[in-house]
Short mmCIF file of C-alpha atoms in Angstrom, two decimals:
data_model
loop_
_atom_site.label_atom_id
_atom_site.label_comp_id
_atom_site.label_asym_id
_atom_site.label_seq_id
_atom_site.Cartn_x
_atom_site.Cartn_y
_atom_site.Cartn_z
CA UNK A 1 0.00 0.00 0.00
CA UNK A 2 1.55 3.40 -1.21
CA UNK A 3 0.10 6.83 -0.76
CA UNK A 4 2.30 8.48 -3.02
CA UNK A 5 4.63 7.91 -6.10
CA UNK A 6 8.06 6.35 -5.44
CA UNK A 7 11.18 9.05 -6.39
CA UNK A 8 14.16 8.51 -6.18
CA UNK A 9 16.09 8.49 -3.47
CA UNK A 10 18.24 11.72 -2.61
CA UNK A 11 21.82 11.63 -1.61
CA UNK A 12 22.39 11.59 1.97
CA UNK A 13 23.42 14.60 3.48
CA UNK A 14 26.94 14.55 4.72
CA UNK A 15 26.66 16.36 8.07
CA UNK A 16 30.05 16.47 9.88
CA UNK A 17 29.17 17.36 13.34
CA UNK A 18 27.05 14.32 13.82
CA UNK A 19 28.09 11.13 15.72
CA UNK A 20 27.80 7.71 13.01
CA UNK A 21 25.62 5.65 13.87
CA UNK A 22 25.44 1.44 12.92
CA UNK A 23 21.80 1.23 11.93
CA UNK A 24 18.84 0.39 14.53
CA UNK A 25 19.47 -0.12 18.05
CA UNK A 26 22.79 1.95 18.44
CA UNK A 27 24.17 3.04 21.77
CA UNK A 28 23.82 6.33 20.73
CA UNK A 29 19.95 5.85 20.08
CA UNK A 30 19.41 4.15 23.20
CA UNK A 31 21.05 7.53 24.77
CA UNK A 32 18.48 9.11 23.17
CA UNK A 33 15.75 7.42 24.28
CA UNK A 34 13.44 9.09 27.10
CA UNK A 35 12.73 6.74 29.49
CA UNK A 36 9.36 6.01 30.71
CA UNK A 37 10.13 6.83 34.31
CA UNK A 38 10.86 10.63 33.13
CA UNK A 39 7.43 11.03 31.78
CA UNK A 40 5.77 8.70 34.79
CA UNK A 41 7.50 11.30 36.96
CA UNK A 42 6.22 14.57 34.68
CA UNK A 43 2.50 13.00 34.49
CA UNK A 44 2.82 12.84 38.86
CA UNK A 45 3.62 16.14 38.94
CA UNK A 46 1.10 17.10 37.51
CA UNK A 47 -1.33 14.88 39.47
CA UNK A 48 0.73 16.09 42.60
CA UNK A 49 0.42 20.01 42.45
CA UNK A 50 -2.32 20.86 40.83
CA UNK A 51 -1.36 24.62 39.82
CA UNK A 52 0.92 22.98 37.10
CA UNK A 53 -1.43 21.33 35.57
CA UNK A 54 -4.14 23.96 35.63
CA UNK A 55 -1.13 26.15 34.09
CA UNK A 56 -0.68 23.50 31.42
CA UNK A 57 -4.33 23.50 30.47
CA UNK A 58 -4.52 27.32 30.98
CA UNK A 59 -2.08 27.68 27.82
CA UNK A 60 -3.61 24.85 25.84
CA UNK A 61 -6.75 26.66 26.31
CA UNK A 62 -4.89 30.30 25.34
CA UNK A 63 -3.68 28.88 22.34
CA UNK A 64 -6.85 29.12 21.00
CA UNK A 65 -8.38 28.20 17.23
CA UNK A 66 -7.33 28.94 13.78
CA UNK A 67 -9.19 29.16 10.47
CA UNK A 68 -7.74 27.86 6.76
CA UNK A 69 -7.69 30.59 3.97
CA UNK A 70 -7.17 28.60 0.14
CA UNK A 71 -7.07 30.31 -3.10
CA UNK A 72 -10.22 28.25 -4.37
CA UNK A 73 -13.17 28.56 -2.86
CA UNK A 74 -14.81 25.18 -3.06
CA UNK A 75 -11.31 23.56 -1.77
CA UNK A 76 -11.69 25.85 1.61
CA UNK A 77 -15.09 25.07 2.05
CA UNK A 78 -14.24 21.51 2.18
CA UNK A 79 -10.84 21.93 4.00
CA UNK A 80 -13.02 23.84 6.58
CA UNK A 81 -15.48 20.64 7.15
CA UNK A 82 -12.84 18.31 7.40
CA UNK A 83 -11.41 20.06 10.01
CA UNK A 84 -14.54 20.46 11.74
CA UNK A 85 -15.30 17.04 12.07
CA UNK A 86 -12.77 14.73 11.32
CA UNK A 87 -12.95 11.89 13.57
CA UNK A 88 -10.53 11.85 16.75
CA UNK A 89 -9.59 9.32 18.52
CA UNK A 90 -12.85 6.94 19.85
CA UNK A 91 -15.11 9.60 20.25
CA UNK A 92 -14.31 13.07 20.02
CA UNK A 93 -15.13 15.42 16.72
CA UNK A 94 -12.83 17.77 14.90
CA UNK A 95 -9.10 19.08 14.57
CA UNK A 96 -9.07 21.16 17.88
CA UNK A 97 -9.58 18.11 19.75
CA UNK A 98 -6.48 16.34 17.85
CA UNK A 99 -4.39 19.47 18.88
CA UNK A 100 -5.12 20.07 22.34
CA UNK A 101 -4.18 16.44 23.60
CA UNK A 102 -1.26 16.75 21.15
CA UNK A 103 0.00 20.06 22.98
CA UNK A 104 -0.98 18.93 26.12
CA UNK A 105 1.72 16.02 25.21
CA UNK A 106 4.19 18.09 23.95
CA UNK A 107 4.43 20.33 26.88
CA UNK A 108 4.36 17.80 29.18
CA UNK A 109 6.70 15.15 27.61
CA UNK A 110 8.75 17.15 25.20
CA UNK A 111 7.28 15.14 22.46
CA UNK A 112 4.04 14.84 20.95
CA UNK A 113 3.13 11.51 18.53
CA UNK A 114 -0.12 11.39 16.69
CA UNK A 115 -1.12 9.61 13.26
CA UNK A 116 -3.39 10.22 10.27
CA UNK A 117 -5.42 7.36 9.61
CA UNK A 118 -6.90 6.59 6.11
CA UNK A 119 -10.04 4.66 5.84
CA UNK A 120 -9.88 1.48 3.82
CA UNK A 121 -9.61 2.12 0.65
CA UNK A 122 -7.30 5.01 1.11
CA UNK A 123 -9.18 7.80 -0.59
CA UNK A 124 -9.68 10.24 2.14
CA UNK A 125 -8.45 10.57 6.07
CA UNK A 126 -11.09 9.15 8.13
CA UNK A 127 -9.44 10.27 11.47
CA UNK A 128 -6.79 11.51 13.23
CA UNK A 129 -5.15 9.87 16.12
CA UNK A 130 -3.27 11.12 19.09
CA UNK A 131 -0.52 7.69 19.95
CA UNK A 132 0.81 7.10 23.44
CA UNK A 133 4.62 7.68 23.78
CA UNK A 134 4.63 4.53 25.87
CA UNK A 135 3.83 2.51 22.90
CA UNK A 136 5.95 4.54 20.05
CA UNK A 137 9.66 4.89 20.11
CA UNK A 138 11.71 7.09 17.95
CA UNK A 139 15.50 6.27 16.80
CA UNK A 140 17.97 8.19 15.17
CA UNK A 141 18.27 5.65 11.73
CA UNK A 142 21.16 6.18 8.94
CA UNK A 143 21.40 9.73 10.00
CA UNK A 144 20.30 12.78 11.92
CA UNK A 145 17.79 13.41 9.38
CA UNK A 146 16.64 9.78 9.11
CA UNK A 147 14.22 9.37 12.25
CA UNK A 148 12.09 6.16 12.55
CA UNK A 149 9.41 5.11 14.26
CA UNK A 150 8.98 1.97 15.94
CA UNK A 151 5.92 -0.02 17.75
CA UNK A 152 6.84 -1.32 21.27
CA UNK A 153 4.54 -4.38 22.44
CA UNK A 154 3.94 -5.65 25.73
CA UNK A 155 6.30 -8.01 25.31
CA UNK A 156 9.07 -5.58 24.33
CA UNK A 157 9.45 -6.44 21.17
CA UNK A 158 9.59 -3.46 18.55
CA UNK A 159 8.27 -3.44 15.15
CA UNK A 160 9.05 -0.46 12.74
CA UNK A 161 5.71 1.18 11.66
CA UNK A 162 4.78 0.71 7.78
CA UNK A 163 4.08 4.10 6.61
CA UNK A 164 6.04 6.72 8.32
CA UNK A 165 4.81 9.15 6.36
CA UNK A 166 1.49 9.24 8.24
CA UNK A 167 2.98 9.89 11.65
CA UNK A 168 2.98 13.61 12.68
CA UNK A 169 5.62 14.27 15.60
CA UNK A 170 6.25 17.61 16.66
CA UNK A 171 9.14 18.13 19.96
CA UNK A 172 9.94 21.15 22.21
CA UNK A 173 12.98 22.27 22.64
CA UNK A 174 15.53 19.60 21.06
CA UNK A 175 19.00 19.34 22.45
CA UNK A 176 21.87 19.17 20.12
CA UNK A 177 21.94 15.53 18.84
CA UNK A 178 18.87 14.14 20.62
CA UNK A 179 15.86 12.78 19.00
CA UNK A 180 13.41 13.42 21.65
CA UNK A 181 12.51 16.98 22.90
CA UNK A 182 12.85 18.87 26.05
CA UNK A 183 9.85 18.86 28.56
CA UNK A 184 8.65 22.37 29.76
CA UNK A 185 8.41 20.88 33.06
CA UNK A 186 12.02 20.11 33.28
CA UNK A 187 13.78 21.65 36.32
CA UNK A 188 10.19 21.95 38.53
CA UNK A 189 10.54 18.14 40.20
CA UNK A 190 13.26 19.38 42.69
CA UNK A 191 10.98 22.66 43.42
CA UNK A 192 8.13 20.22 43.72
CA UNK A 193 9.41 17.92 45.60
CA UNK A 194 10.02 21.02 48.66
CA UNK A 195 6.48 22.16 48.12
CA UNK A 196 4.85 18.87 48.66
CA UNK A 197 7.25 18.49 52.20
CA UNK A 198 5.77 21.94 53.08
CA UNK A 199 2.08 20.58 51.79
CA UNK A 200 2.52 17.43 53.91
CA UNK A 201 3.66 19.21 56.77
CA UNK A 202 1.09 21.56 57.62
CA UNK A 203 -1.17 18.43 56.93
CA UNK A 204 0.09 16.99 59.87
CA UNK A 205 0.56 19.94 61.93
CA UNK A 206 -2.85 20.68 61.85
CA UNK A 207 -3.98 16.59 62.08
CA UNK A 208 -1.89 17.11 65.41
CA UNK A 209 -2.60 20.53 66.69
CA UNK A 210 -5.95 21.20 64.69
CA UNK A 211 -7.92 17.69 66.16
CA UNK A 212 -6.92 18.68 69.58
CA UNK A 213 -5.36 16.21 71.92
CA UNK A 214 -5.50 16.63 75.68
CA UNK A 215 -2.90 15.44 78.36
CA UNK A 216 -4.47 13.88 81.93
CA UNK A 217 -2.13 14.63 84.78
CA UNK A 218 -3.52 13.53 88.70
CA UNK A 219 -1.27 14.38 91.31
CA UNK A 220 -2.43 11.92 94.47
CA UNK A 221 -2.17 13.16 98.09
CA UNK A 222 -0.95 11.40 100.64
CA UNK A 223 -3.88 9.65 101.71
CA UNK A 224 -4.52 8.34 98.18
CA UNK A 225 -1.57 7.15 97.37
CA UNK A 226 -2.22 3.84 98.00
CA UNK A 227 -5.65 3.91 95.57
CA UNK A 228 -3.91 5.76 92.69
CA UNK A 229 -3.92 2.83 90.04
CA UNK A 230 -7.82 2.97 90.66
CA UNK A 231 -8.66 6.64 90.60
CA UNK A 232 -6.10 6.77 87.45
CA UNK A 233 -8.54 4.04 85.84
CA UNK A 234 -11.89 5.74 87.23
CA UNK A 235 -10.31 9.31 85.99
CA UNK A 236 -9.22 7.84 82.81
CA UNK A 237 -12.99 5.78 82.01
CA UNK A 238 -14.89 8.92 82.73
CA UNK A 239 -13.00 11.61 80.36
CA UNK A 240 -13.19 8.61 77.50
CA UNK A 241 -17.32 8.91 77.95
CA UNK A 242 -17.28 12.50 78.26
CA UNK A 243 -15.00 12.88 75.05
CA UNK A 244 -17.16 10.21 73.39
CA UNK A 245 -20.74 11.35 74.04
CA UNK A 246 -22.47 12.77 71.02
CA UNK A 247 -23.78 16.07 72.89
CA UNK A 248 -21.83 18.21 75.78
CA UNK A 249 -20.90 16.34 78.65
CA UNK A 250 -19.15 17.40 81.71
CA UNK A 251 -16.25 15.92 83.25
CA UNK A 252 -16.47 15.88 87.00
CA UNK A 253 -13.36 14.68 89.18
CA UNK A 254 -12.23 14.72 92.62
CA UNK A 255 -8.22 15.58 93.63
CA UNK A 256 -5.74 17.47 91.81
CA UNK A 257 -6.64 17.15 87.93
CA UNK A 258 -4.85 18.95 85.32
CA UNK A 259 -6.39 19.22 81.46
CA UNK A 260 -3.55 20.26 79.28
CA UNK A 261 -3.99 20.71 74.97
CA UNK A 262 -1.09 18.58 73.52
CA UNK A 263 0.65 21.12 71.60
CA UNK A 264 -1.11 24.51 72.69
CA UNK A 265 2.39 26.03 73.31
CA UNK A 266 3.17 25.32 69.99
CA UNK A 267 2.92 27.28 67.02
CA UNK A 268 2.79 25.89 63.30
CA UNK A 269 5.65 27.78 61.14
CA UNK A 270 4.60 30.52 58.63
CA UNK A 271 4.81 28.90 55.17
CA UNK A 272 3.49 31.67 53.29
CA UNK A 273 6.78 33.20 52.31
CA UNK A 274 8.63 30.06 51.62
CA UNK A 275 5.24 28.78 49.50
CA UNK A 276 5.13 31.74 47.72
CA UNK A 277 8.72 31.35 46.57
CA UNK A 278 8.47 27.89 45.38
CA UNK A 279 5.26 29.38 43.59
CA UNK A 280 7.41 32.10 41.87
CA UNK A 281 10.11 29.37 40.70
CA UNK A 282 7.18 27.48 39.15
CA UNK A 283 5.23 30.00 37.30
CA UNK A 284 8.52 31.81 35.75
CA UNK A 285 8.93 27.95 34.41
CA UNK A 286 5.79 28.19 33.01
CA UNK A 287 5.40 31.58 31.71
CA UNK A 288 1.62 32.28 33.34
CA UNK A 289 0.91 35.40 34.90
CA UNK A 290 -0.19 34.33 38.51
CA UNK A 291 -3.42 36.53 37.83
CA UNK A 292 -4.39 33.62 35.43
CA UNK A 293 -4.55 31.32 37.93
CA UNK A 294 -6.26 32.99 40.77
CA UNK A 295 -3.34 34.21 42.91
CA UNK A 296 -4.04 37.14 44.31
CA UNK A 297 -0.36 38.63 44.53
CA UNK A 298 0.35 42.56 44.80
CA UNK A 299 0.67 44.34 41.44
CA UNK A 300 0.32 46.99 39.34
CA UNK A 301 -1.60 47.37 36.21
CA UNK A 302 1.42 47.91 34.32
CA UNK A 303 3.31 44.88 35.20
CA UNK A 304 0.06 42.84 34.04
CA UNK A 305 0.15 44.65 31.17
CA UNK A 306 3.65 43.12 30.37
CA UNK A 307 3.19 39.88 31.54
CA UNK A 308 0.09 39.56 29.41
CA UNK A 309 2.78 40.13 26.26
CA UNK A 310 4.82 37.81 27.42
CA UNK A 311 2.37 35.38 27.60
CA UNK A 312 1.43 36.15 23.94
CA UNK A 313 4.55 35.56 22.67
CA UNK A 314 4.72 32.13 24.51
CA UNK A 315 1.48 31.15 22.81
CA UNK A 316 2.56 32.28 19.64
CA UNK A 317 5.88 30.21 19.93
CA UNK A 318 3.86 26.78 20.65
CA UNK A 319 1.75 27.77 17.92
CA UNK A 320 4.64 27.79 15.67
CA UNK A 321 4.63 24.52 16.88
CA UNK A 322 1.80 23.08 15.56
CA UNK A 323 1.41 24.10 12.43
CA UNK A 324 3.96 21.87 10.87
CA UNK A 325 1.69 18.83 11.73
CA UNK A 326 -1.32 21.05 11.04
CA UNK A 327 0.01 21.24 7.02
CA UNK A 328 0.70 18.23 6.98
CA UNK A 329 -2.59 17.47 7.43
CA UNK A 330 -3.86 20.06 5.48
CA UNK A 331 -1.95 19.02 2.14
CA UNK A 332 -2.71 15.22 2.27
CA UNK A 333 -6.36 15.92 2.58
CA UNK A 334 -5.77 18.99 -0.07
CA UNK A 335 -4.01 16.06 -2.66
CA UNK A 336 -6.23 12.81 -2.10
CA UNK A 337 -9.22 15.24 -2.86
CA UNK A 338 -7.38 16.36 -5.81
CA UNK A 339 -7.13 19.84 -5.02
CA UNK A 340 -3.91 22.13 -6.05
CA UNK A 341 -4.56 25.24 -4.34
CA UNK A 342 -2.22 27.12 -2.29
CA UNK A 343 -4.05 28.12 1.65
CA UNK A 344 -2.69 30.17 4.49
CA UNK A 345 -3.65 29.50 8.63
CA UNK A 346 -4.97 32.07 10.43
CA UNK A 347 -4.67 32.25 14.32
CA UNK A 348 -7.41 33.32 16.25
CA UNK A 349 -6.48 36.73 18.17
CA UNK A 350 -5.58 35.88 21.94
CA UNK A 351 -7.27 37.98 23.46
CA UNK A 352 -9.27 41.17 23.33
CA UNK A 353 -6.66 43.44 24.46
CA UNK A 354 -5.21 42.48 21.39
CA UNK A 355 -7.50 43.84 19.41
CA UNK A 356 -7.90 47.33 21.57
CA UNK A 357 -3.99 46.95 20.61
CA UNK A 358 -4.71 47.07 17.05
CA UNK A 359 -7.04 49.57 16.69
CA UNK A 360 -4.93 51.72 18.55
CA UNK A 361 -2.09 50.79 16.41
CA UNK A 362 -3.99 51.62 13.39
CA UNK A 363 -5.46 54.57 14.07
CA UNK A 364 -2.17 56.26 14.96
CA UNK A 365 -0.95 54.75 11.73
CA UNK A 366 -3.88 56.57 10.06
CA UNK A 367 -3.55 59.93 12.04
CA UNK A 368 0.76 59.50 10.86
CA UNK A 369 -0.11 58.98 7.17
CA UNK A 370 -2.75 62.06 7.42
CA UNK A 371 -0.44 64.00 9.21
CA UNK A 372 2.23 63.33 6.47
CA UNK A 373 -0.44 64.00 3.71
CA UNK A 374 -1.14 67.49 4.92
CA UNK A 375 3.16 68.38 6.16
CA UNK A 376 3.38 67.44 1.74
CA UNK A 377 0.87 69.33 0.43
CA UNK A 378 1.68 72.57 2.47
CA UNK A 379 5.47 72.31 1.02
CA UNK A 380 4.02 72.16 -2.52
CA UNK A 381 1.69 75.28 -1.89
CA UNK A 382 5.04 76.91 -0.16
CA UNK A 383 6.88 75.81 -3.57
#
């Protein structure tokens, strides 16, 4: 089965900077590899804390939609309807779905996977599939622009896929010579790992000093010295029913009693400040304004301002990031509809300060080129 006509092979670039490698299965490519206790350990930090991963689906969320422009008419309205509701996956309708669980992958793993799948008779797509990096495995082949793809079974064995060509993969952040990409959550599991100590510990400061524990002291005189084991049981029986009773009870004794709170002299540490810094190291990882995600931190409207442009640069860089799979898609369904025509992607806006941005941008270009109009035609009139 073959999508497209055979060509002939090109010659193999000679890159000189790039380690040789003996086929499949090379020490270097096993290097390469990212090992499934890295992204075990990214998916549990995100189950762990859960401001990173409502910062994670914050920006898939910000990344927002996108529209197809083609030259012809008729091949944009149909472009438009596949991409509105192309199958995904088992049972989820159109492109946007496809994207956001392949972002969501590429942020959190460094590497995203997902396949187009033809129907039988391969004359149109007939859905698009987002593949598990657990079951996929990518390896440098003949050289660094030869990347393959391999199936991994439950029984380890691997099993290069067929048709390569219908595998999108998109990665974040490559290092030099590496196959797999760079997680944005790289760096945060040794700040994590401090947060969740200072989590778990107020948890159990306030499990000790929040349920409050009392301490029992009786002090016998010296005629009762000799009946202390008893009153210490009798004492000891009547505070367990009055602690026990389901409405107000009072606990009546004879000697020299003492009620003490376990822990009353005690006070839990402040955590705000060191909490707060963690926090800081964790959203400068991730590039979201704390604003976005309810923290209600001292600042001005000016340093929102900024941070909101920073933001829209990130989400213009990861958007950068999909369209490579996004044409890809775009032109296979474009040729096995027979369609030629040349189309451009257009990004939704990001948000509506943008536009107030624009306008404002456009009428001071307006008001510059009228200025400039009138500044010319008074020098000819001088003339």
């Amino acid at each position: 089965m073959e999508f497209f006509r055979r060509k002939k092979k090109n010659e193999e670039l000679a890159v000189q900077t790039a380690a040789c490698s003996s086929g499949t299965g090379s020490v270097l490519s096993s290097l390469n590899m990212q090992s499934v206790c890295e992204r075990r350990l990214y998916k549990s930090l995100r189950e762990s804390l859960p401001i990173i991963d409502a910062a994670v689906y914050k920006i898939i969320r910000l990344v927002g939609g996108f529209k197809i422009k083609c030259s012809s008419e008729q091949a944009e309205k149909e472009l438009s309807h596949f991409l509105a509701d192309v199958r995904v996956n088992g049972n989820q309708r159109g492109i946007d779905c496809f994207l956001s669980a392949f972002l969501d992958q590429l942020i959190t793993y460094g590497t995203a996977v997902g396949e187009i799948v033809p129907d039988s008779r391969c004359r149109r797509i007939a859905a698009l599939y987002n593949a598990s990096l657990d079951d996929v495995e990518l390896e440098e082949g003949s050289g660094p622009f030869d990347i393959r793809f391999f199936l991994r079974n439950t029984s380890g064995e691997r099993t290069p896929v067929r048709f390569p060509s219908l595998v999108l993969c998109s990665t974040l952040m490559n290092e030099p010579g590496k196959v797999y990409g760079t997680s944005l959550l790289r760096g945060l599991p040794f700040i994590s790992d401090i947060m969740l100590r200072i989590i778990k510990a107020v948890g159990t400061n306030w499990e000790r000093v929040g349920n409050v524990r009392f301490a029992v002291s009786y002090k016998p005189g010296e005629n009762d010295r000799s009946f202390t084991k008893e009153r210490a049981a009798q004492i000891a029986s009547e505070w367990s029913k009055a602690m026990n009773s389901s409405e107000p009870k009072d606990f009546v004794s004879v000697g020299d009693v003492s009620i003490k709170v376990i822990g009353a002299e005690n006070q839990i540490p402040d955590c705000q400040v060191p909490s707060r810094m963690l926090l800081e190291q964790i959203l400068s990882k991730l590039s979201i304004p704390p604003f976005l995600l309810g923290l209600s931190w001292s600042t001005t409207e000016r340093m929102s301002g900024r941070q909101a442009d920073i933001l829209t640069t990130e989400l213009e860089f990861y958007r950068r990031q999909l369209e490579s799979s996004i044409r890809r898609i775009c032109d296979l369904f474009l040729k096995m509809e027979g369609f030629s025509a040349d189309y451009t992607i257009e990004w939704d806006n990001i948000d509506l300060q943008d536009e107030v941005e624009l306008a404002r941008a456009r009428l001071l270009n307006a008001q510059a080129d009228e200025l400039l109009k009138r500044t010319e035609t008074y020098d000819r009139k001088d003339e």
